[in-house]
Short mmCIF file of C-alpha atoms in Angstrom, two decimals:
data_model
loop_
_atom_site.label_atom_id
_atom_site.label_comp_id
_atom_site.label_asym_id
_atom_site.label_seq_id
_atom_site.Cartn_x
_atom_site.Cartn_y
_atom_site.Cartn_z
CA MET A 1 -13.23 7.00 1.86
CA LEU A 2 -13.52 4.93 -0.76
CA ALA A 3 -14.49 6.99 -3.75
CA MET A 4 -16.33 3.99 -5.53
CA ALA A 5 -20.12 2.88 -5.64
CA ASP A 6 -19.60 -0.71 -5.06
CA PRO A 7 -16.98 -0.95 -1.98
CA GLU A 8 -16.49 -5.06 -2.78
CA LEU A 9 -15.59 -4.38 -6.47
CA ASP A 10 -13.36 -2.38 -8.25
CA ASN A 11 -13.72 -0.93 -11.76
CA GLY A 12 -10.70 -2.26 -13.70
CA PRO A 13 -7.15 -2.80 -13.05
CA ARG A 14 -4.89 -0.87 -10.79
CA THR A 15 -4.13 2.57 -12.04
CA GLU A 16 -1.78 5.59 -10.35
CA LYS A 17 -5.58 6.96 -9.68
CA SER A 18 -6.90 4.37 -8.16
CA ALA A 19 -7.85 3.81 -4.39
CA THR A 20 -5.38 2.93 -2.20
CA MET A 21 -7.62 0.92 0.61
CA ARG A 22 -10.32 -1.87 -0.38
CA MET A 23 -12.77 -3.51 1.65
CA CYS A 24 -11.87 -6.89 2.55
CA ALA A 25 -14.75 -9.49 0.85
CA VAL A 26 -14.62 -11.97 3.48
CA SER A 27 -13.65 -9.75 7.23
CA ARG A 28 -15.58 -6.52 5.42
CA GLU A 29 -12.56 -4.72 6.98
CA VAL A 30 -10.85 -1.24 4.86
CA ARG A 31 -7.29 -2.41 4.56
CA PRO A 32 -4.62 -0.67 2.00
CA ILE A 33 -4.50 -2.77 -0.61
CA ALA A 34 -0.42 -3.85 0.46
CA GLU A 35 -2.20 -6.25 2.89
CA LEU A 36 -4.71 -7.57 0.44
CA ILE A 37 -4.84 -9.37 -2.70
CA ARG A 38 -7.23 -8.34 -5.92
CA PHE A 39 -9.10 -11.47 -7.41
CA VAL A 40 -10.93 -11.16 -10.87
CA VAL A 41 -13.14 -13.64 -13.16
CA ALA A 42 -10.99 -15.15 -16.38
CA PRO A 43 -12.75 -15.67 -19.74
CA SER A 44 -13.28 -19.19 -18.85
CA GLY A 45 -15.76 -17.81 -15.67
CA GLU A 46 -12.48 -19.08 -13.21
CA VAL A 47 -11.79 -17.08 -10.44
CA VAL A 48 -7.68 -16.04 -10.63
CA PRO A 49 -5.50 -14.21 -8.22
CA ASP A 50 -4.73 -10.82 -9.75
CA ILE A 51 -1.12 -10.63 -7.83
CA LYS A 52 -0.02 -7.46 -9.90
CA ARG A 53 -2.97 -6.11 -10.09
CA LYS A 54 -3.10 -5.52 -13.61
CA LEU A 55 -5.44 -7.95 -14.82
CA PRO A 56 -8.51 -6.55 -16.87
CA GLY A 57 -11.96 -7.13 -15.30
CA ARG A 58 -14.28 -5.55 -12.11
CA GLY A 59 -11.93 -6.74 -8.91
CA LEU A 60 -12.65 -8.28 -5.23
CA TRP A 61 -10.19 -7.97 -2.91
CA ILE A 62 -9.79 -10.61 -0.27
CA THR A 63 -7.01 -9.99 2.94
CA ALA A 64 -3.69 -11.62 1.93
CA SER A 65 -4.10 -14.52 4.26
CA ARG A 66 -3.84 -17.94 3.06
CA GLN A 67 -6.61 -18.89 5.88
CA THR A 68 -9.03 -15.42 4.59
CA VAL A 69 -8.95 -17.04 0.90
CA ALA A 70 -9.65 -20.68 2.00
CA GLU A 71 -12.30 -19.27 4.16
CA ALA A 72 -13.54 -17.01 1.07
CA VAL A 73 -13.42 -20.35 -1.24
CA ARG A 74 -15.69 -22.46 1.37
CA ARG A 75 -18.19 -19.83 2.41
CA HIS A 76 -18.95 -18.66 -1.41
CA HIS A 77 -17.91 -15.17 -0.98
CA PHE A 78 -16.53 -14.84 -4.28
CA SER A 79 -20.13 -15.87 -6.13
CA ARG A 80 -21.47 -13.25 -3.74
CA GLY A 81 -19.00 -10.80 -4.05
CA PHE A 82 -18.95 -10.87 -8.19
CA LYS A 83 -22.66 -11.21 -7.84
CA LYS A 84 -23.04 -13.77 -10.30
CA ASN A 85 -22.05 -18.02 -10.60
CA VAL A 86 -18.32 -18.48 -11.03
CA ARG A 87 -15.99 -21.54 -10.94
CA VAL A 88 -13.65 -21.86 -8.01
CA ALA A 89 -11.12 -24.20 -7.63
CA PRO A 90 -10.86 -25.41 -4.28
CA THR A 91 -7.12 -25.20 -4.52
CA LEU A 92 -7.18 -21.44 -4.71
CA ALA A 93 -5.74 -20.40 -1.99
CA ASP A 94 -2.48 -23.12 -2.28
CA HIS A 95 -2.23 -21.46 -6.31
CA THR A 96 -2.30 -18.02 -5.13
CA GLU A 97 0.57 -18.90 -2.32
CA ALA A 98 2.39 -20.23 -5.81
CA LEU A 99 1.97 -16.86 -7.79
CA LEU A 100 3.21 -15.34 -4.60
CA VAL A 101 6.30 -17.26 -4.67
CA ARG A 102 6.84 -16.89 -8.03
CA GLY A 103 6.49 -13.23 -8.42
CA THR A 104 8.88 -13.41 -5.33
CA VAL A 105 11.35 -15.14 -7.07
CA GLU A 106 10.99 -12.95 -10.37
CA ALA A 107 11.11 -10.35 -8.32
CA LEU A 108 14.95 -11.33 -6.74
CA ALA A 109 16.05 -12.86 -10.20
CA ILE A 110 15.48 -8.52 -11.47
CA ALA A 111 16.79 -7.08 -9.00
CA ALA A 112 20.23 -9.74 -10.09
CA LYS A 113 20.44 -8.53 -13.21
CA ALA A 114 20.35 -4.88 -12.84
CA GLY A 115 23.48 -6.31 -10.51
CA GLN A 116 21.73 -5.00 -7.02
CA VAL A 117 22.60 -8.97 -5.30
CA VAL A 118 25.42 -10.03 -3.88
CA THR A 119 25.17 -14.05 -2.97
CA GLY A 120 27.90 -16.55 -0.85
CA PHE A 121 28.46 -16.02 3.05
CA ALA A 122 31.92 -14.63 2.31
CA LYS A 123 30.43 -11.86 0.40
CA VAL A 124 27.72 -10.73 2.75
CA GLU A 125 29.86 -11.06 4.78
CA SER A 126 31.98 -8.83 3.72
CA ALA A 127 29.29 -6.28 2.74
CA LEU A 128 27.60 -6.31 6.23
CA SER A 129 31.13 -5.64 7.47
CA GLN A 130 32.61 -2.67 5.73
CA PRO A 131 30.19 0.88 6.13
CA GLN A 132 30.07 1.88 2.62
CA GLY A 133 29.00 -2.09 2.21
CA ARG A 134 26.35 -2.00 4.83
CA SER A 135 24.91 1.60 3.65
CA ALA A 136 23.92 0.22 0.31
CA LEU A 137 22.36 -3.02 1.24
CA ALA A 138 18.53 -3.18 1.27
CA ALA A 139 17.88 -6.73 2.73
CA LEU A 140 19.33 -9.79 3.73
CA ILE A 141 18.38 -12.89 2.79
CA HIS A 142 18.89 -16.71 4.29
CA ALA A 143 17.29 -19.61 2.62
CA ALA A 144 14.78 -20.73 4.28
CA ASP A 145 16.36 -24.51 4.64
CA GLY A 146 19.79 -22.95 5.29
CA ALA A 147 22.10 -23.98 8.31
CA ALA A 148 21.44 -22.42 11.16
CA ASP A 149 25.02 -21.79 12.56
CA GLY A 150 25.73 -19.68 9.12
CA ILE A 151 22.58 -17.73 9.42
CA ARG A 152 23.26 -16.88 13.23
CA LYS A 153 26.30 -15.40 12.35
CA LEU A 154 25.22 -12.99 10.13
CA ASP A 155 22.05 -11.76 11.54
CA ALA A 156 24.13 -11.71 14.58
CA LEU A 157 27.02 -9.14 12.42
CA ALA A 158 23.73 -7.09 11.71
CA ARG A 159 22.33 -6.79 14.95
CA GLN A 160 26.09 -5.37 15.86
CA ILE A 161 26.05 -3.43 13.15
CA GLU A 162 22.01 -2.06 14.11
CA ALA A 163 23.05 -1.41 17.27
CA GLY A 164 25.77 0.86 16.65
CA LYS A 165 23.73 2.90 14.54
CA GLY A 166 21.10 4.12 16.94
CA SER A 167 17.49 4.72 16.01
CA ALA A 168 18.57 4.29 12.59
CA PRO A 169 15.75 1.49 9.71
CA ALA A 170 16.13 -1.84 10.69
CA LEU A 171 18.01 -4.21 7.73
CA PRO A 172 15.13 -6.71 6.99
CA ILE A 173 15.61 -10.38 6.75
CA VAL A 174 14.10 -12.03 4.06
CA THR A 175 13.63 -15.67 5.27
CA CYS A 176 10.33 -16.63 3.17
CA LEU A 177 12.44 -18.66 -0.19
CA THR A 178 14.11 -22.19 0.24
CA SER A 179 17.32 -22.87 -1.19
CA GLU A 180 15.84 -24.45 -4.83
CA GLU A 181 13.95 -20.75 -5.26
CA LEU A 182 17.31 -18.67 -4.37
CA ASP A 183 19.24 -20.92 -7.10
CA LEU A 184 16.27 -20.34 -9.37
CA ALA A 185 16.49 -16.67 -9.05
CA LEU A 186 20.16 -15.87 -9.06
CA GLY A 187 20.97 -18.64 -11.68
CA ARG A 188 23.57 -20.43 -9.59
CA ALA A 189 23.58 -23.81 -7.31
CA ASN A 190 23.29 -24.21 -3.78
CA VAL A 191 22.84 -20.32 -2.50
CA ILE A 192 22.38 -20.04 1.21
CA HIS A 193 22.77 -16.35 2.14
CA ALA A 194 22.65 -13.47 -0.57
CA ALA A 195 21.80 -9.39 0.31
CA VAL A 196 20.36 -6.94 -1.91
CA LEU A 197 21.54 -3.38 -2.68
CA ALA A 198 19.69 -0.92 -2.74
CA GLY A 199 17.41 0.38 -5.47
CA PRO A 200 14.10 0.11 -8.00
CA ALA A 201 14.67 -3.66 -7.98
CA SER A 202 15.21 -4.01 -4.71
CA ARG A 203 12.31 -2.39 -3.49
CA THR A 204 9.41 -4.91 -5.60
CA PHE A 205 11.38 -7.40 -4.14
CA LEU A 206 10.32 -6.53 -0.57
CA SER A 207 7.27 -5.56 -1.78
CA ARG A 208 6.95 -8.64 -2.94
CA SER A 209 8.28 -10.74 0.32
CA GLN A 210 6.64 -9.39 2.48
CA ILE A 211 2.59 -10.09 1.09
CA LEU A 212 4.09 -13.62 0.94
CA VAL A 213 4.43 -14.06 4.50
CA ARG A 214 1.64 -11.59 5.29
CA TYR A 215 -0.19 -14.82 3.15
CA ARG A 216 1.72 -17.39 5.21
CA LEU A 217 2.07 -15.91 8.41
CA ALA A 218 -1.12 -13.25 8.90
CA ASP A 219 -3.27 -15.55 10.72
CA ALA A 220 -0.58 -15.78 13.48
CA ASP A 221 0.09 -12.05 14.44
CA LYS A 222 3.15 -12.31 12.55
CA THR A 223 2.69 -10.61 9.24
CA ALA A 224 5.52 -8.99 7.35
CA GLY A 225 6.72 -5.17 7.27
CA THR A 226 6.62 -4.47 11.54
CA ALA A 227 9.18 -1.90 12.80
CA ALA A 228 10.85 -4.14 15.07
CA ARG A 229 14.88 -4.76 14.76
CA ASN A 230 15.78 -7.17 12.04
CA SER A 231 12.25 -8.24 11.99
CA LYS A 232 12.27 -11.71 10.00
CA ILE A 233 10.10 -11.48 6.03
#
């Protein structure tokens, strides 16, 4: 159950004691907050996405789906949910996606600064091939616009290693960022392949990658975070 008087609105930024389930204001379904995006009303009266769930003010929750956010705008769910007139940009769905991308790029940059990222085909291949290196990997990354040949080779190596590990968890494969976005995150040019090493920063990166993919693909029933082997994120 939701331990709140109003099932649509929370009472402020998320804390450790906040509910872990919320109701989507559009579908009326109760979902884990990892599958939702929080929106608040800025002092200007405009609705803004609270991607990190830290902005002050009461929050309205929407399923992390471009189509659902667009529907919320089109059908005036924000004014009804906040119970007052609010300003909603017609481009809110696009703006939300841009913020999700920026958050993912920032998380990868933090992981790189923490020494938890290796880049380049040869280095990634080496990390996958060495038992001690593979056990330390949290995810494999390919640029969304990368050449198919290199992606295919590294994916095949990952599958080969996974096949020998029986029921071991699959290595997530992240493909939601372009080469330009990877360049921005990692501070170098022409990044096509990378791997993230296990650690706190990599967990944040994976979490943000998953919600970005969920936002883009939820309506096609291809949400991130599935248990399938070598699932693409």
